[in-house]
Amino acid sequence: MITVPADPFPYAFPPGKVALIVIDMQRDFVEPGGFGESLGNDVSLLRAIIPTVAELIALFRREGWPVIHTREGHLADLSDCPPSKIRRGKPSLRIGDAGPMGRIMVRGEPGNAIIPELAPIEGEIVIDKPGKGAFYATSLGADLERLGITHLVFAGVTTEVCVQTTMREANDRGYDCLLIEDATESYFPSYKAATVSMIAAQGAIVGCVAPLAALSAAVEKSEAA
Ligand code: TIU
């Protein structure tokens, strides 16, 4: 087992049974002209975590542990997008509308792609999901079972929406979860702070929380032992 100093208690994981889930690091959320900006958000806030997420992905690749990427998006005919999701909010562009990076939140459009800095490599699983949670209407559960994964490490955007929803789905399915707090971000700093705090509250009701440095140091220590 590798043990990471974490909040509210140390997070221990078996190296062969852990996977990283990188949530929705897509152009639609972190670049101007995408879905995130259409909702009225300042997307520059989210870009700050890119180097940390890249470092986290590199750590998993170095160790040979699975890296799984997710993308939020819909089929071209929007048949997998509930009308309520299209109607919600007061966006300047709605899901399916043509924007500067192609149709907003539609699979295969330029804006739906994972940003080049964090692009998946050959052999990594990419989960296309219609919802905020990565388990709903996807193969993620079956993929994790096939890989024999019991522990999940989370990064990506946004902390209180797709990251938290997926962590809660994972938690209910029995996965032991760790959120890397400097590898996740929100358009709203107060929502990120509240989410990080509520995940670890009540004795890790959703999971543990630690900075990347704590995970990296624990992995290095285990290698030196
Ligand atoms: N990926 C994700 O979090 N989807 C969102 O819609 N997030 C918002 O914060 N809007």
mmCIF file of C-alpha atoms and ligand atoms in Angstrom:
data_model
loop_
_atom_site.group_PDB
_atom_site.id
_atom_site.type_symbol
_atom_site.label_atom_id
_atom_site.label_comp_id
_atom_site.label_asym_id
_atom_site.label_seq_id
_atom_site.Cartn_x
_atom_site.Cartn_y
_atom_site.Cartn_z
ATOM 1 C CA MET A 1 0.000 0.000 0.000
ATOM 2 C CA ILE A 2 1.048 3.593 -0.616
ATOM 3 C CA THR A 3 -0.145 6.041 2.020
ATOM 4 C CA VAL A 4 -0.732 9.719 1.221
ATOM 5 C CA PRO A 5 -1.076 12.321 3.978
ATOM 6 C CA ALA A 6 -4.575 13.667 3.286
ATOM 7 C CA ASP A 7 -7.611 15.375 4.773
ATOM 8 C CA PRO A 8 -9.377 14.133 6.941
ATOM 9 C CA PHE A 9 -7.025 11.105 7.321
ATOM 10 C CA PRO A 10 -4.244 9.364 5.352
ATOM 11 C CA TYR A 11 -5.363 7.862 2.038
ATOM 12 C CA ALA A 12 -3.918 4.389 1.434
ATOM 13 C CA PHE A 13 -4.090 2.678 -1.963
ATOM 14 C CA PRO A 14 -2.768 -0.509 -3.551
ATOM 15 C CA PRO A 15 -0.601 0.595 -6.519
ATOM 16 C CA GLY A 16 -1.969 -2.027 -8.936
ATOM 17 C CA LYS A 17 -5.584 -1.102 -8.296
ATOM 18 C CA VAL A 18 -5.599 2.670 -8.670
ATOM 19 C CA ALA A 19 -6.671 4.790 -11.659
ATOM 20 C CA LEU A 20 -6.652 8.516 -12.362
ATOM 21 C CA ILE A 21 -9.831 10.100 -13.699
ATOM 22 C CA VAL A 22 -9.282 13.459 -15.405
ATOM 23 C CA ILE A 23 -12.643 15.141 -15.749
ATOM 24 C CA ASP A 24 -13.595 17.274 -18.762
ATOM 25 C CA MET A 25 -10.348 19.188 -19.437
ATOM 26 C CA GLN A 26 -11.941 20.247 -22.724
ATOM 27 C CA ARG A 27 -11.626 23.344 -24.853
ATOM 28 C CA ASP A 28 -15.385 23.914 -24.232
ATOM 29 C CA PHE A 29 -14.666 24.620 -20.556
ATOM 30 C CA VAL A 30 -11.208 26.226 -20.480
ATOM 31 C CA GLU A 31 -10.978 28.191 -23.727
ATOM 32 C CA PRO A 32 -12.825 31.367 -24.731
ATOM 33 C CA GLY A 33 -15.779 30.780 -27.080
ATOM 34 C CA GLY A 34 -16.877 27.459 -25.569
ATOM 35 C CA PHE A 35 -19.714 26.259 -23.337
ATOM 36 C CA GLY A 36 -18.123 27.578 -20.118
ATOM 37 C CA GLU A 37 -17.799 31.120 -21.424
ATOM 38 C CA SER A 38 -21.282 30.961 -22.992
ATOM 39 C CA LEU A 39 -22.657 30.499 -19.472
ATOM 40 C CA GLY A 40 -21.041 33.804 -18.487
ATOM 41 C CA ASN A 41 -17.938 32.390 -16.795
ATOM 42 C CA ASP A 42 -14.338 33.659 -16.748
ATOM 43 C CA VAL A 43 -12.536 30.642 -18.210
ATOM 44 C CA SER A 44 -9.046 31.961 -17.422
ATOM 45 C CA LEU A 45 -9.469 30.792 -13.806
ATOM 46 C CA LEU A 46 -9.542 27.164 -14.949
ATOM 47 C CA ARG A 47 -6.377 27.341 -17.034
ATOM 48 C CA ALA A 48 -4.215 27.786 -13.920
ATOM 49 C CA ILE A 49 -4.400 24.080 -13.052
ATOM 50 C CA ILE A 50 -3.200 22.806 -16.449
ATOM 51 C CA PRO A 51 0.480 22.344 -15.403
ATOM 52 C CA THR A 52 -0.527 20.534 -12.199
ATOM 53 C CA VAL A 53 -2.917 18.215 -14.033
ATOM 54 C CA ALA A 54 -0.161 17.529 -16.595
ATOM 55 C CA GLU A 55 2.235 16.627 -13.770
ATOM 56 C CA LEU A 56 -0.359 14.321 -12.191
ATOM 57 C CA ILE A 57 -1.000 12.561 -15.511
ATOM 58 C CA ALA A 58 2.772 12.188 -16.012
ATOM 59 C CA LEU A 59 3.103 10.568 -12.576
ATOM 60 C CA PHE A 60 0.430 7.954 -13.411
ATOM 61 C CA ARG A 61 1.943 7.280 -16.832
ATOM 62 C CA ARG A 62 5.407 6.858 -15.300
ATOM 63 C CA GLU A 63 4.032 4.328 -12.809
ATOM 64 C CA GLY A 64 2.051 2.482 -15.492
ATOM 65 C CA TRP A 65 -1.246 3.159 -13.703
ATOM 66 C CA PRO A 66 -4.371 3.760 -15.837
ATOM 67 C CA VAL A 67 -5.272 7.307 -16.854
ATOM 68 C CA ILE A 68 -8.919 7.772 -17.842
ATOM 69 C CA HIS A 69 -10.141 10.982 -19.484
ATOM 70 C CA THR A 70 -13.745 12.160 -19.693
ATOM 71 C CA ARG A 71 -15.485 14.562 -22.068
ATOM 72 C CA GLU A 72 -18.927 16.058 -21.527
ATOM 73 C CA GLY A 73 -20.791 16.256 -24.827
ATOM 74 C CA HIS A 74 -23.780 15.214 -26.856
ATOM 75 C CA LEU A 75 -24.639 13.393 -30.062
ATOM 76 C CA ALA A 76 -25.016 15.638 -33.126
ATOM 77 C CA ASP A 77 -28.822 15.221 -33.081
ATOM 78 C CA LEU A 78 -28.889 16.024 -29.322
ATOM 79 C CA SER A 79 -31.003 12.892 -28.730
ATOM 80 C CA ASP A 80 -28.971 12.228 -25.558
ATOM 81 C CA CYS A 81 -29.449 15.766 -24.219
ATOM 82 C CA PRO A 82 -32.509 16.354 -22.042
ATOM 83 C CA PRO A 83 -34.490 19.433 -23.136
ATOM 84 C CA SER A 84 -34.150 20.771 -19.589
ATOM 85 C CA LYS A 85 -30.354 20.855 -20.015
ATOM 86 C CA ILE A 86 -30.672 22.896 -23.212
ATOM 87 C CA ARG A 87 -33.201 25.293 -21.669
ATOM 88 C CA ARG A 88 -31.342 25.919 -18.401
ATOM 89 C CA GLY A 89 -29.386 29.074 -17.739
ATOM 90 C CA LYS A 90 -29.246 32.170 -19.907
ATOM 91 C CA PRO A 91 -26.303 31.339 -22.118
ATOM 92 C CA SER A 92 -25.290 33.483 -25.094
ATOM 93 C CA LEU A 93 -24.984 30.219 -27.030
ATOM 94 C CA ARG A 94 -26.931 27.083 -26.184
ATOM 95 C CA ILE A 95 -25.898 23.423 -26.481
ATOM 96 C CA GLY A 96 -25.904 22.550 -30.190
ATOM 97 C CA ASP A 97 -25.564 26.168 -31.401
ATOM 98 C CA ALA A 98 -22.677 27.064 -33.724
ATOM 99 C CA GLY A 99 -19.866 28.874 -31.896
ATOM 100 C CA PRO A 100 -16.285 29.819 -32.704
ATOM 101 C CA MET A 101 -15.074 26.273 -31.822
ATOM 102 C CA GLY A 102 -17.902 24.473 -33.637
ATOM 103 C CA ARG A 103 -21.249 23.406 -32.188
ATOM 104 C CA ILE A 104 -21.360 23.922 -28.423
ATOM 105 C CA MET A 105 -20.909 20.667 -26.403
ATOM 106 C CA VAL A 106 -21.356 18.379 -29.408
ATOM 107 C CA ARG A 107 -19.103 15.327 -29.749
ATOM 108 C CA GLY A 108 -16.444 15.548 -32.417
ATOM 109 C CA GLU A 109 -16.544 19.356 -32.643
ATOM 110 C CA PRO A 110 -13.240 21.210 -32.040
ATOM 111 C CA GLY A 111 -14.511 22.694 -28.765
ATOM 112 C CA ASN A 112 -15.390 19.274 -27.388
ATOM 113 C CA ALA A 113 -11.798 18.041 -27.595
ATOM 114 C CA ILE A 114 -9.502 17.667 -24.622
ATOM 115 C CA ILE A 115 -6.983 20.535 -24.601
ATOM 116 C CA PRO A 116 -3.732 19.660 -26.414
ATOM 117 C CA GLU A 117 -1.616 20.109 -23.258
ATOM 118 C CA LEU A 118 -3.477 17.166 -21.620
ATOM 119 C CA ALA A 119 -4.309 15.066 -24.675
ATOM 120 C CA PRO A 120 -4.828 11.340 -24.089
ATOM 121 C CA ILE A 121 -2.149 9.026 -25.439
ATOM 122 C CA GLU A 122 -2.528 5.692 -27.230
ATOM 123 C CA GLY A 123 -4.219 3.115 -25.020
ATOM 124 C CA GLU A 124 -5.839 5.521 -22.541
ATOM 125 C CA ILE A 125 -9.593 5.271 -22.064
ATOM 126 C CA VAL A 126 -11.674 8.298 -23.054
ATOM 127 C CA ILE A 127 -15.227 8.362 -21.725
ATOM 128 C CA ASP A 128 -17.797 10.453 -23.611
ATOM 129 C CA LYS A 129 -20.552 11.307 -21.175
ATOM 130 C CA PRO A 130 -23.875 13.087 -21.653
ATOM 131 C CA GLY A 131 -24.225 13.994 -17.985
ATOM 132 C CA LYS A 132 -22.233 15.649 -15.244
ATOM 133 C CA GLY A 133 -21.358 12.268 -13.681
ATOM 134 C CA ALA A 134 -19.010 9.984 -15.638
ATOM 135 C CA PHE A 135 -20.791 6.753 -14.621
ATOM 136 C CA TYR A 136 -24.246 7.739 -15.932
ATOM 137 C CA ALA A 137 -24.916 6.266 -19.423
ATOM 138 C CA THR A 138 -21.258 5.317 -20.045
ATOM 139 C CA SER A 139 -18.990 2.251 -19.954
ATOM 140 C CA LEU A 140 -16.890 3.613 -17.057
ATOM 141 C CA GLY A 141 -18.190 1.171 -14.423
ATOM 142 C CA ALA A 142 -17.547 -1.845 -16.675
ATOM 143 C CA ASP A 143 -14.114 -0.496 -17.685
ATOM 144 C CA LEU A 144 -13.037 -0.102 -14.048
ATOM 145 C CA GLU A 145 -14.301 -3.574 -13.193
ATOM 146 C CA ARG A 146 -12.385 -5.085 -16.113
ATOM 147 C CA LEU A 147 -9.202 -3.323 -14.936
ATOM 148 C CA GLY A 148 -9.717 -4.465 -11.331
ATOM 149 C CA ILE A 149 -9.667 -0.906 -10.023
ATOM 150 C CA THR A 150 -10.701 -0.241 -6.415
ATOM 151 C CA HIS A 151 -9.193 3.225 -5.813
ATOM 152 C CA LEU A 152 -9.752 6.402 -7.836
ATOM 153 C CA VAL A 153 -7.815 9.651 -7.909
ATOM 154 C CA PHE A 154 -9.664 12.681 -9.323
ATOM 155 C CA ALA A 155 -8.653 15.843 -11.169
ATOM 156 C CA GLY A 156 -10.310 18.213 -13.623
ATOM 157 C CA VAL A 157 -13.161 20.670 -13.936
ATOM 158 C CA THR A 158 -15.330 21.922 -12.502
ATOM 159 C CA THR A 159 -14.872 20.966 -8.877
ATOM 160 C CA GLU A 160 -18.470 21.357 -7.764
ATOM 161 C CA VAL A 161 -20.152 20.142 -10.953
ATOM 162 C CA CYS A 162 -18.658 17.234 -12.937
ATOM 163 C CA VAL A 163 -15.827 16.359 -10.536
ATOM 164 C CA GLN A 164 -18.030 16.236 -7.462
ATOM 165 C CA THR A 165 -20.900 14.444 -9.254
ATOM 166 C CA THR A 166 -18.522 11.743 -10.523
ATOM 167 C CA MET A 167 -16.841 11.367 -7.126
ATOM 168 C CA ARG A 168 -20.227 10.864 -5.503
ATOM 169 C CA GLU A 169 -21.203 8.292 -8.129
ATOM 170 C CA ALA A 170 -17.869 6.495 -7.525
ATOM 171 C CA ASN A 171 -18.279 6.663 -3.759
ATOM 172 C CA ASP A 172 -21.732 5.042 -3.968
ATOM 173 C CA ARG A 173 -20.234 2.256 -6.091
ATOM 174 C CA GLY A 174 -17.657 1.473 -3.417
ATOM 175 C CA TYR A 175 -14.563 3.117 -4.901
ATOM 176 C CA ASP A 176 -12.150 4.674 -2.413
ATOM 177 C CA CYS A 177 -11.637 8.213 -3.718
ATOM 178 C CA LEU A 178 -8.948 10.907 -3.464
ATOM 179 C CA LEU A 179 -9.343 14.423 -4.877
ATOM 180 C CA ILE A 180 -6.128 16.252 -5.828
ATOM 181 C CA GLU A 181 -7.099 19.724 -4.680
ATOM 182 C CA ASP A 182 -4.628 21.711 -6.792
ATOM 183 C CA ALA A 183 -5.542 19.702 -9.904
ATOM 184 C CA THR A 184 -9.195 20.771 -9.858
ATOM 185 C CA GLU A 185 -10.783 24.187 -10.338
ATOM 186 C CA SER A 186 -14.085 26.001 -10.466
ATOM 187 C CA TYR A 187 -15.289 29.226 -12.091
ATOM 188 C CA PHE A 188 -16.241 30.173 -8.510
ATOM 189 C CA PRO A 189 -13.422 30.030 -5.913
ATOM 190 C CA SER A 190 -15.910 29.882 -3.046
ATOM 191 C CA TYR A 191 -17.665 26.851 -4.610
ATOM 192 C CA LYS A 192 -14.330 25.058 -4.999
ATOM 193 C CA ALA A 193 -13.463 25.724 -1.363
ATOM 194 C CA ALA A 194 -16.893 24.555 -0.183
ATOM 195 C CA THR A 195 -16.730 21.395 -2.330
ATOM 196 C CA VAL A 196 -13.231 20.416 -1.208
ATOM 197 C CA SER A 197 -14.341 20.912 2.370
ATOM 198 C CA MET A 198 -17.656 18.987 2.050
ATOM 199 C CA ILE A 199 -15.993 16.026 0.292
ATOM 200 C CA ALA A 200 -13.665 15.443 3.244
ATOM 201 C CA ALA A 201 -16.215 16.399 5.925
ATOM 202 C CA GLN A 202 -17.913 13.880 8.214
ATOM 203 C CA GLY A 203 -14.931 11.527 8.083
ATOM 204 C CA ALA A 204 -14.483 11.608 4.274
ATOM 205 C CA ILE A 205 -18.175 11.309 3.416
ATOM 206 C CA VAL A 206 -17.232 11.411 -0.292
ATOM 207 C CA GLY A 207 -13.475 10.913 -0.155
ATOM 208 C CA CYS A 208 -10.104 12.247 0.932
ATOM 209 C CA VAL A 209 -8.382 15.398 -0.313
ATOM 210 C CA ALA A 210 -4.644 16.071 -0.774
ATOM 211 C CA PRO A 211 -2.349 18.285 -2.852
ATOM 212 C CA LEU A 212 -0.347 16.726 -5.694
ATOM 213 C CA ALA A 213 2.905 17.184 -3.738
ATOM 214 C CA ALA A 214 1.612 14.823 -1.030
ATOM 215 C CA LEU A 215 0.780 12.102 -3.574
ATOM 216 C CA SER A 216 4.091 12.543 -5.443
ATOM 217 C CA ALA A 217 6.123 12.375 -2.229
ATOM 218 C CA ALA A 218 4.270 9.240 -1.083
ATOM 219 C CA VAL A 219 4.901 7.517 -4.419
ATOM 220 C CA GLU A 220 8.599 8.493 -4.339
ATOM 221 C CA LYS A 221 8.921 7.261 -0.776
ATOM 222 C CA SER A 222 7.394 3.895 -1.683
ATOM 223 C CA GLU A 223 9.872 3.537 -4.555
ATOM 224 C CA ALA A 224 12.834 4.320 -2.286
ATOM 225 C CA ALA A 225 11.715 1.735 0.274
HETATM 226 N N1 TIU B 1 -17.530 19.538 -16.635
HETATM 227 C C1 TIU B 1 -18.387 20.274 -15.937
HETATM 228 O O1 TIU B 1 -18.163 20.560 -14.776
HETATM 229 N N2 TIU B 1 -19.517 20.740 -16.604
HETATM 230 C C2 TIU B 1 -20.134 21.930 -16.320
HETATM 231 O O2 TIU B 1 -21.140 22.281 -16.924
HETATM 232 N N3 TIU B 1 -19.557 22.691 -15.337
HETATM 233 C C3 TIU B 1 -19.917 23.935 -14.949
HETATM 234 O O3 TIU B 1 -19.375 24.422 -13.956
HETATM 235 N N4 TIU B 1 -20.812 24.613 -15.645
#
